[in-house]
């Protein structure tokens, strides 16, 4: 089997067969929830290999792409890290980055970007997008605000701006003296650019080289970036589909159900709502504070809507085994073409009382706990642990081997059965440590509120929805995990 990066990225005589893509959402500290889901994916795929202990997700996926916190996960996985290594990174990183705000986030960024840069540099060093340490394809997304253009960067050596040679071959007309090739961007800078969320971090400026003017003056070229979610890529799955199949991006992968697979993983979702009371009580008070709050909430809603739209489009081009209901009008959508153009599956967790109860059977979580778990800047180790275990439980219940058809297995995987392996064992020691921090008061959640038929309400399809397989009765392990999570979400009584 071919092993070079170019062989992984291009379907040629040395690398026949289908292609597999992993798409990772933005969501700040909630990236640790993504880790919980990814551990299930890693476990299922590893069980098919000759050496499960040596398996990495970079062995299976030909292209791993992420936005914001997803860019951190994507880089780590593309470098060959285990999912558990990334989980440990989040448990260490989030308290350091978000534990000490330096401002309120309106007139000045809430957190010091230097802390994030230091932690990333310790692990990524000076590696660039062209680093040979990358085991597979990598794609990162950011919004360049000084030109108003969303950027999609990959380590594809056939990309137009990868090198001076590819730029010239693709009709680049400007002087190469001022050309800065994609391969030379530092991974640390690209991750910071992708994760520069407004109000949380300052925008990121990257030097692109220098231009010598006719009078001898040297002008340094710079580009300024903010979070990739501002470009509509918080859920990068749709853009990754376009990158992989659209000729200008240089991949030119075949789009068909048996040739292209996309696994899309979220960081927790809910329907953002706001009312006049919240606006009236905006920090600082007054008209300016109200308008600032409106702008922030409108931006948050836009990010959610574009992410849901990506899921809706990809579900309309495929036949997901378990489609997500986009809203009560279109349900999970329907196939728009005579034949699917990819195999697609979305995984996520609804972070609201109704979603946790309906989807996972957890009825002991309260609104205050949910609000804390939703925070992009969560620094509390206990809530980070909660998010991780929630992702683990959701992954164990929603990720199945059938979602990764045998036709996408690697040629060397002849010893695996292709069947869904047993669940990962519960880390009893870690779970007991978390449970010890909570009191024994149990608070039941209120009954679910009626759905708003006009708005996005993305969630797993119900048993009555099209193409939804019946959910198997909970196993003994499921019941044990549910009891554990129910205890995990018990709220401590004051005093």
mmCIF file with all atom_site columns, C-alpha atoms in Angstrom, residues 356-494:
data_model
loop_
_atom_site.group_PDB
_atom_site.id
_atom_site.type_symbol
_atom_site.label_atom_id
_atom_site.label_alt_id
_atom_site.label_comp_id
_atom_site.label_asym_id
_atom_site.label_entity_id
_atom_site.label_seq_id
_atom_site.pdbx_PDB_ins_code
_atom_site.Cartn_x
_atom_site.Cartn_y
_atom_site.Cartn_z
_atom_site.occupancy
_atom_site.B_iso_or_equiv
_atom_site.pdbx_formal_charge
_atom_site.auth_seq_id
_atom_site.auth_comp_id
_atom_site.auth_asym_id
_atom_site.auth_atom_id
_atom_site.pdbx_PDB_model_num
ATOM 1   C CA . UNK A 1 356 ? -30.406 15.153 26.714 1.00 0.00 ? 356 UNK A CA 1
ATOM 2   C CA . UNK A 1 357 ? -33.626 13.540 27.861 1.00 0.00 ? 357 UNK A CA 1
ATOM 3   C CA . UNK A 1 358 ? -34.911 12.406 24.456 1.00 0.00 ? 358 UNK A CA 1
ATOM 4   C CA . UNK A 1 359 ? -31.619 11.420 22.831 1.00 0.00 ? 359 UNK A CA 1
ATOM 5   C CA . UNK A 1 360 ? -29.630 10.041 25.765 1.00 0.00 ? 360 UNK A CA 1
ATOM 6   C CA . UNK A 1 361 ? -32.183 9.401  28.502 1.00 0.00 ? 361 UNK A CA 1
ATOM 7   C CA . UNK A 1 362 ? -30.501 11.809 30.938 1.00 0.00 ? 362 UNK A CA 1
ATOM 8   C CA . UNK A 1 363 ? -33.175 13.533 33.029 1.00 0.00 ? 363 UNK A CA 1
ATOM 9   C CA . UNK A 1 364 ? -31.220 14.803 36.025 1.00 0.00 ? 364 UNK A CA 1
ATOM 10  C CA . UNK A 1 365 ? -29.416 17.742 34.429 1.00 0.00 ? 365 UNK A CA 1
ATOM 11  C CA . UNK A 1 366 ? -30.633 21.288 35.108 1.00 0.00 ? 366 UNK A CA 1
ATOM 12  C CA . UNK A 1 367 ? -30.417 24.522 33.130 1.00 0.00 ? 367 UNK A CA 1
ATOM 13  C CA . UNK A 1 368 ? -27.562 25.938 35.175 1.00 0.00 ? 368 UNK A CA 1
ATOM 14  C CA . UNK A 1 369 ? -25.394 22.909 34.402 1.00 0.00 ? 369 UNK A CA 1
ATOM 15  C CA . UNK A 1 370 ? -26.285 23.107 30.727 1.00 0.00 ? 370 UNK A CA 1
ATOM 16  C CA . UNK A 1 371 ? -25.380 26.805 30.579 1.00 0.00 ? 371 UNK A CA 1
ATOM 17  C CA . UNK A 1 372 ? -21.967 26.012 32.044 1.00 0.00 ? 372 UNK A CA 1
ATOM 18  C CA . UNK A 1 373 ? -21.335 23.174 29.593 1.00 0.00 ? 373 UNK A CA 1
ATOM 19  C CA . UNK A 1 374 ? -22.221 25.419 26.658 1.00 0.00 ? 374 UNK A CA 1
ATOM 20  C CA . UNK A 1 375 ? -19.531 27.961 27.450 1.00 0.00 ? 375 UNK A CA 1
ATOM 21  C CA . UNK A 1 376 ? -16.842 28.363 24.816 1.00 0.00 ? 376 UNK A CA 1
ATOM 22  C CA . UNK A 1 377 ? -14.496 29.512 27.566 1.00 0.00 ? 377 UNK A CA 1
ATOM 23  C CA . UNK A 1 378 ? -15.173 26.802 30.151 1.00 0.00 ? 378 UNK A CA 1
ATOM 24  C CA . UNK A 1 379 ? -12.139 26.515 32.453 1.00 0.00 ? 379 UNK A CA 1
ATOM 25  C CA . UNK A 1 380 ? -13.582 24.413 35.282 1.00 0.00 ? 380 UNK A CA 1
ATOM 26  C CA . UNK A 1 381 ? -11.969 20.939 35.158 1.00 0.00 ? 381 UNK A CA 1
ATOM 27  C CA . UNK A 1 382 ? -15.146 19.348 36.525 1.00 0.00 ? 382 UNK A CA 1
ATOM 28  C CA . UNK A 1 383 ? -17.298 20.671 33.681 1.00 0.00 ? 383 UNK A CA 1
ATOM 29  C CA . UNK A 1 384 ? -14.635 19.767 31.145 1.00 0.00 ? 384 UNK A CA 1
ATOM 30  C CA . UNK A 1 385 ? -14.758 16.211 32.496 1.00 0.00 ? 385 UNK A CA 1
ATOM 31  C CA . UNK A 1 386 ? -18.544 16.285 32.247 1.00 0.00 ? 386 UNK A CA 1
ATOM 32  C CA . UNK A 1 387 ? -18.361 17.318 28.594 1.00 0.00 ? 387 UNK A CA 1
ATOM 33  C CA . UNK A 1 388 ? -15.871 14.583 27.811 1.00 0.00 ? 388 UNK A CA 1
ATOM 34  C CA . UNK A 1 389 ? -17.962 11.842 29.434 1.00 0.00 ? 389 UNK A CA 1
ATOM 35  C CA . UNK A 1 390 ? -21.094 13.159 27.756 1.00 0.00 ? 390 UNK A CA 1
ATOM 36  C CA . UNK A 1 391 ? -19.311 12.818 24.415 1.00 0.00 ? 391 UNK A CA 1
ATOM 37  C CA . UNK A 1 392 ? -18.160 9.321  25.353 1.00 0.00 ? 392 UNK A CA 1
ATOM 38  C CA . UNK A 1 393 ? -21.685 8.229  26.218 1.00 0.00 ? 393 UNK A CA 1
ATOM 39  C CA . UNK A 1 394 ? -23.195 9.836  23.104 1.00 0.00 ? 394 UNK A CA 1
ATOM 40  C CA . UNK A 1 395 ? -20.527 8.223  20.947 1.00 0.00 ? 395 UNK A CA 1
ATOM 41  C CA . UNK A 1 396 ? -21.151 4.790  22.435 1.00 0.00 ? 396 UNK A CA 1
ATOM 42  C CA . UNK A 1 397 ? -24.850 5.136  21.646 1.00 0.00 ? 397 UNK A CA 1
ATOM 43  C CA . UNK A 1 398 ? -24.714 6.825  18.218 1.00 0.00 ? 398 UNK A CA 1
ATOM 44  C CA . UNK A 1 399 ? -21.534 5.726  16.402 1.00 0.00 ? 399 UNK A CA 1
ATOM 45  C CA . UNK A 1 400 ? -21.801 2.296  14.776 1.00 0.00 ? 400 UNK A CA 1
ATOM 46  C CA . UNK A 1 401 ? -19.581 0.224  12.551 1.00 0.00 ? 401 UNK A CA 1
ATOM 47  C CA . UNK A 1 402 ? -22.215 0.225  9.799  1.00 0.00 ? 402 UNK A CA 1
ATOM 48  C CA . UNK A 1 403 ? -21.615 3.972  9.387  1.00 0.00 ? 403 UNK A CA 1
ATOM 49  C CA . UNK A 1 404 ? -18.158 3.084  8.017  1.00 0.00 ? 404 UNK A CA 1
ATOM 50  C CA . UNK A 1 405 ? -18.954 0.594  5.230  1.00 0.00 ? 405 UNK A CA 1
ATOM 51  C CA . UNK A 1 406 ? -16.463 -2.178 4.557  1.00 0.00 ? 406 UNK A CA 1
ATOM 52  C CA . UNK A 1 407 ? -15.918 -0.746 1.077  1.00 0.00 ? 407 UNK A CA 1
ATOM 53  C CA . UNK A 1 408 ? -13.990 2.110  2.705  1.00 0.00 ? 408 UNK A CA 1
ATOM 54  C CA . UNK A 1 409 ? -11.686 -0.189 4.694  1.00 0.00 ? 409 UNK A CA 1
ATOM 55  C CA . UNK A 1 410 ? -7.997  0.023  3.875  1.00 0.00 ? 410 UNK A CA 1
ATOM 56  C CA . UNK A 1 411 ? -6.501  -2.772 1.746  1.00 0.00 ? 411 UNK A CA 1
ATOM 57  C CA . UNK A 1 412 ? -4.370  -4.001 4.650  1.00 0.00 ? 412 UNK A CA 1
ATOM 58  C CA . UNK A 1 413 ? -7.446  -4.539 6.849  1.00 0.00 ? 413 UNK A CA 1
ATOM 59  C CA . UNK A 1 414 ? -8.115  -8.116 5.874  1.00 0.00 ? 414 UNK A CA 1
ATOM 60  C CA . UNK A 1 415 ? -8.200  -9.522 9.417  1.00 0.00 ? 415 UNK A CA 1
ATOM 61  C CA . UNK A 1 416 ? -11.023 -7.349 10.727 1.00 0.00 ? 416 UNK A CA 1
ATOM 62  C CA . UNK A 1 417 ? -14.655 -8.425 10.479 1.00 0.00 ? 417 UNK A CA 1
ATOM 63  C CA . UNK A 1 418 ? -16.172 -5.010 9.748  1.00 0.00 ? 418 UNK A CA 1
ATOM 64  C CA . UNK A 1 419 ? -18.689 -5.562 12.528 1.00 0.00 ? 419 UNK A CA 1
ATOM 65  C CA . UNK A 1 420 ? -19.304 -3.141 15.377 1.00 0.00 ? 420 UNK A CA 1
ATOM 66  C CA . UNK A 1 421 ? -16.867 -4.052 18.181 1.00 0.00 ? 421 UNK A CA 1
ATOM 67  C CA . UNK A 1 422 ? -17.707 -4.022 21.865 1.00 0.00 ? 422 UNK A CA 1
ATOM 68  C CA . UNK A 1 423 ? -17.979 -0.660 23.592 1.00 0.00 ? 423 UNK A CA 1
ATOM 69  C CA . UNK A 1 424 ? -14.854 0.900  25.057 1.00 0.00 ? 424 UNK A CA 1
ATOM 70  C CA . UNK A 1 425 ? -14.508 0.063  28.728 1.00 0.00 ? 425 UNK A CA 1
ATOM 71  C CA . UNK A 1 426 ? -15.588 2.722  31.188 1.00 0.00 ? 426 UNK A CA 1
ATOM 72  C CA . UNK A 1 427 ? -12.662 4.447  32.868 1.00 0.00 ? 427 UNK A CA 1
ATOM 73  C CA . UNK A 1 428 ? -13.947 3.665  36.357 1.00 0.00 ? 428 UNK A CA 1
ATOM 74  C CA . UNK A 1 429 ? -11.152 5.494  38.159 1.00 0.00 ? 429 UNK A CA 1
ATOM 75  C CA . UNK A 1 430 ? -11.611 8.749  36.240 1.00 0.00 ? 430 UNK A CA 1
ATOM 76  C CA . UNK A 1 431 ? -15.398 8.587  36.452 1.00 0.00 ? 431 UNK A CA 1
ATOM 77  C CA . UNK A 1 432 ? -15.284 7.939  40.203 1.00 0.00 ? 432 UNK A CA 1
ATOM 78  C CA . UNK A 1 433 ? -13.034 10.966 40.615 1.00 0.00 ? 433 UNK A CA 1
ATOM 79  C CA . UNK A 1 434 ? -15.607 13.156 38.888 1.00 0.00 ? 434 UNK A CA 1
ATOM 80  C CA . UNK A 1 435 ? -18.537 11.718 40.812 1.00 0.00 ? 435 UNK A CA 1
ATOM 81  C CA . UNK A 1 436 ? -16.790 12.405 44.130 1.00 0.00 ? 436 UNK A CA 1
ATOM 82  C CA . UNK A 1 437 ? -17.075 16.129 43.440 1.00 0.00 ? 437 UNK A CA 1
ATOM 83  C CA . UNK A 1 438 ? -20.871 16.139 43.366 1.00 0.00 ? 438 UNK A CA 1
ATOM 84  C CA . UNK A 1 439 ? -23.481 15.893 46.097 1.00 0.00 ? 439 UNK A CA 1
ATOM 85  C CA . UNK A 1 440 ? -26.236 13.303 46.164 1.00 0.00 ? 440 UNK A CA 1
ATOM 86  C CA . UNK A 1 441 ? -29.131 15.697 45.470 1.00 0.00 ? 441 UNK A CA 1
ATOM 87  C CA . UNK A 1 442 ? -31.038 14.637 42.369 1.00 0.00 ? 442 UNK A CA 1
ATOM 88  C CA . UNK A 1 443 ? -32.997 17.270 40.444 1.00 0.00 ? 443 UNK A CA 1
ATOM 89  C CA . UNK A 1 444 ? -35.382 16.183 37.723 1.00 0.00 ? 444 UNK A CA 1
ATOM 90  C CA . UNK A 1 445 ? -35.606 18.251 34.575 1.00 0.00 ? 445 UNK A CA 1
ATOM 91  C CA . UNK A 1 446 ? -38.890 19.958 33.553 1.00 0.00 ? 446 UNK A CA 1
ATOM 92  C CA . UNK A 1 447 ? -41.016 18.369 30.808 1.00 0.00 ? 447 UNK A CA 1
ATOM 93  C CA . UNK A 1 448 ? -39.878 19.134 27.256 1.00 0.00 ? 448 UNK A CA 1
ATOM 94  C CA . UNK A 1 449 ? -41.234 22.301 25.680 1.00 0.00 ? 449 UNK A CA 1
ATOM 95  C CA . UNK A 1 450 ? -43.128 22.128 22.356 1.00 0.00 ? 450 UNK A CA 1
ATOM 96  C CA . UNK A 1 451 ? -40.973 22.560 19.258 1.00 0.00 ? 451 UNK A CA 1
ATOM 97  C CA . UNK A 1 452 ? -40.985 25.781 17.235 1.00 0.00 ? 452 UNK A CA 1
ATOM 98  C CA . UNK A 1 453 ? -41.794 24.582 13.734 1.00 0.00 ? 453 UNK A CA 1
ATOM 99  C CA . UNK A 1 454 ? -40.266 27.583 12.039 1.00 0.00 ? 454 UNK A CA 1
ATOM 100 C CA . UNK A 1 455 ? -36.714 27.461 13.347 1.00 0.00 ? 455 UNK A CA 1
ATOM 101 C CA . UNK A 1 456 ? -33.747 25.147 13.126 1.00 0.00 ? 456 UNK A CA 1
ATOM 102 C CA . UNK A 1 457 ? -33.982 22.395 15.714 1.00 0.00 ? 457 UNK A CA 1
ATOM 103 C CA . UNK A 1 458 ? -31.242 20.067 14.502 1.00 0.00 ? 458 UNK A CA 1
ATOM 104 C CA . UNK A 1 459 ? -31.363 16.743 16.360 1.00 0.00 ? 459 UNK A CA 1
ATOM 105 C CA . UNK A 1 460 ? -31.176 13.024 15.633 1.00 0.00 ? 460 UNK A CA 1
ATOM 106 C CA . UNK A 1 461 ? -34.192 11.816 13.702 1.00 0.00 ? 461 UNK A CA 1
ATOM 107 C CA . UNK A 1 462 ? -36.893 10.090 15.717 1.00 0.00 ? 462 UNK A CA 1
ATOM 108 C CA . UNK A 1 463 ? -37.868 6.482  15.148 1.00 0.00 ? 463 UNK A CA 1
ATOM 109 C CA . UNK A 1 464 ? -40.730 7.591  12.878 1.00 0.00 ? 464 UNK A CA 1
ATOM 110 C CA . UNK A 1 465 ? -38.564 9.689  10.592 1.00 0.00 ? 465 UNK A CA 1
ATOM 111 C CA . UNK A 1 466 ? -37.400 8.361  7.197  1.00 0.00 ? 466 UNK A CA 1
ATOM 112 C CA . UNK A 1 467 ? -34.377 6.031  7.135  1.00 0.00 ? 467 UNK A CA 1
ATOM 113 C CA . UNK A 1 468 ? -34.064 5.945  10.938 1.00 0.00 ? 468 UNK A CA 1
ATOM 114 C CA . UNK A 1 469 ? -33.154 2.491  12.251 1.00 0.00 ? 469 UNK A CA 1
ATOM 115 C CA . UNK A 1 470 ? -34.888 1.393  15.427 1.00 0.00 ? 470 UNK A CA 1
ATOM 116 C CA . UNK A 1 471 ? -32.823 2.067  18.539 1.00 0.00 ? 471 UNK A CA 1
ATOM 117 C CA . UNK A 1 472 ? -31.847 -1.138 20.253 1.00 0.00 ? 472 UNK A CA 1
ATOM 118 C CA . UNK A 1 473 ? -32.955 -1.613 23.873 1.00 0.00 ? 473 UNK A CA 1
ATOM 119 C CA . UNK A 1 474 ? -30.269 -0.400 26.270 1.00 0.00 ? 474 UNK A CA 1
ATOM 120 C CA . UNK A 1 475 ? -27.741 -3.043 27.171 1.00 0.00 ? 475 UNK A CA 1
ATOM 121 C CA . UNK A 1 476 ? -26.508 -3.670 30.693 1.00 0.00 ? 476 UNK A CA 1
ATOM 122 C CA . UNK A 1 477 ? -23.474 -1.507 29.843 1.00 0.00 ? 477 UNK A CA 1
ATOM 123 C CA . UNK A 1 478 ? -25.775 1.247  28.548 1.00 0.00 ? 478 UNK A CA 1
ATOM 124 C CA . UNK A 1 479 ? -27.753 1.174  31.776 1.00 0.00 ? 479 UNK A CA 1
ATOM 125 C CA . UNK A 1 480 ? -24.564 1.366  33.828 1.00 0.00 ? 480 UNK A CA 1
ATOM 126 C CA . UNK A 1 481 ? -23.289 4.288  31.771 1.00 0.00 ? 481 UNK A CA 1
ATOM 127 C CA . UNK A 1 482 ? -26.664 6.049  32.057 1.00 0.00 ? 482 UNK A CA 1
ATOM 128 C CA . UNK A 1 483 ? -26.657 5.645  35.841 1.00 0.00 ? 483 UNK A CA 1
ATOM 129 C CA . UNK A 1 484 ? -23.133 7.035  35.916 1.00 0.00 ? 484 UNK A CA 1
ATOM 130 C CA . UNK A 1 485 ? -24.026 10.048 33.771 1.00 0.00 ? 485 UNK A CA 1
ATOM 131 C CA . UNK A 1 486 ? -27.183 10.698 35.750 1.00 0.00 ? 486 UNK A CA 1
ATOM 132 C CA . UNK A 1 487 ? -25.035 10.934 38.875 1.00 0.00 ? 487 UNK A CA 1
ATOM 133 C CA . UNK A 1 488 ? -22.521 13.046 36.970 1.00 0.00 ? 488 UNK A CA 1
ATOM 134 C CA . UNK A 1 489 ? -25.138 15.697 36.240 1.00 0.00 ? 489 UNK A CA 1
ATOM 135 C CA . UNK A 1 490 ? -26.584 15.900 39.750 1.00 0.00 ? 490 UNK A CA 1
ATOM 136 C CA . UNK A 1 491 ? -26.449 19.462 40.979 1.00 0.00 ? 491 UNK A CA 1
ATOM 137 C CA . UNK A 1 492 ? -24.948 20.347 44.353 1.00 0.00 ? 492 UNK A CA 1
ATOM 138 C CA . UNK A 1 493 ? -27.384 22.026 46.768 1.00 0.00 ? 493 UNK A CA 1
ATOM 139 C CA . UNK A 1 494 ? -26.232 25.411 48.117 1.00 0.00 ? 494 UNK A CA 1
#
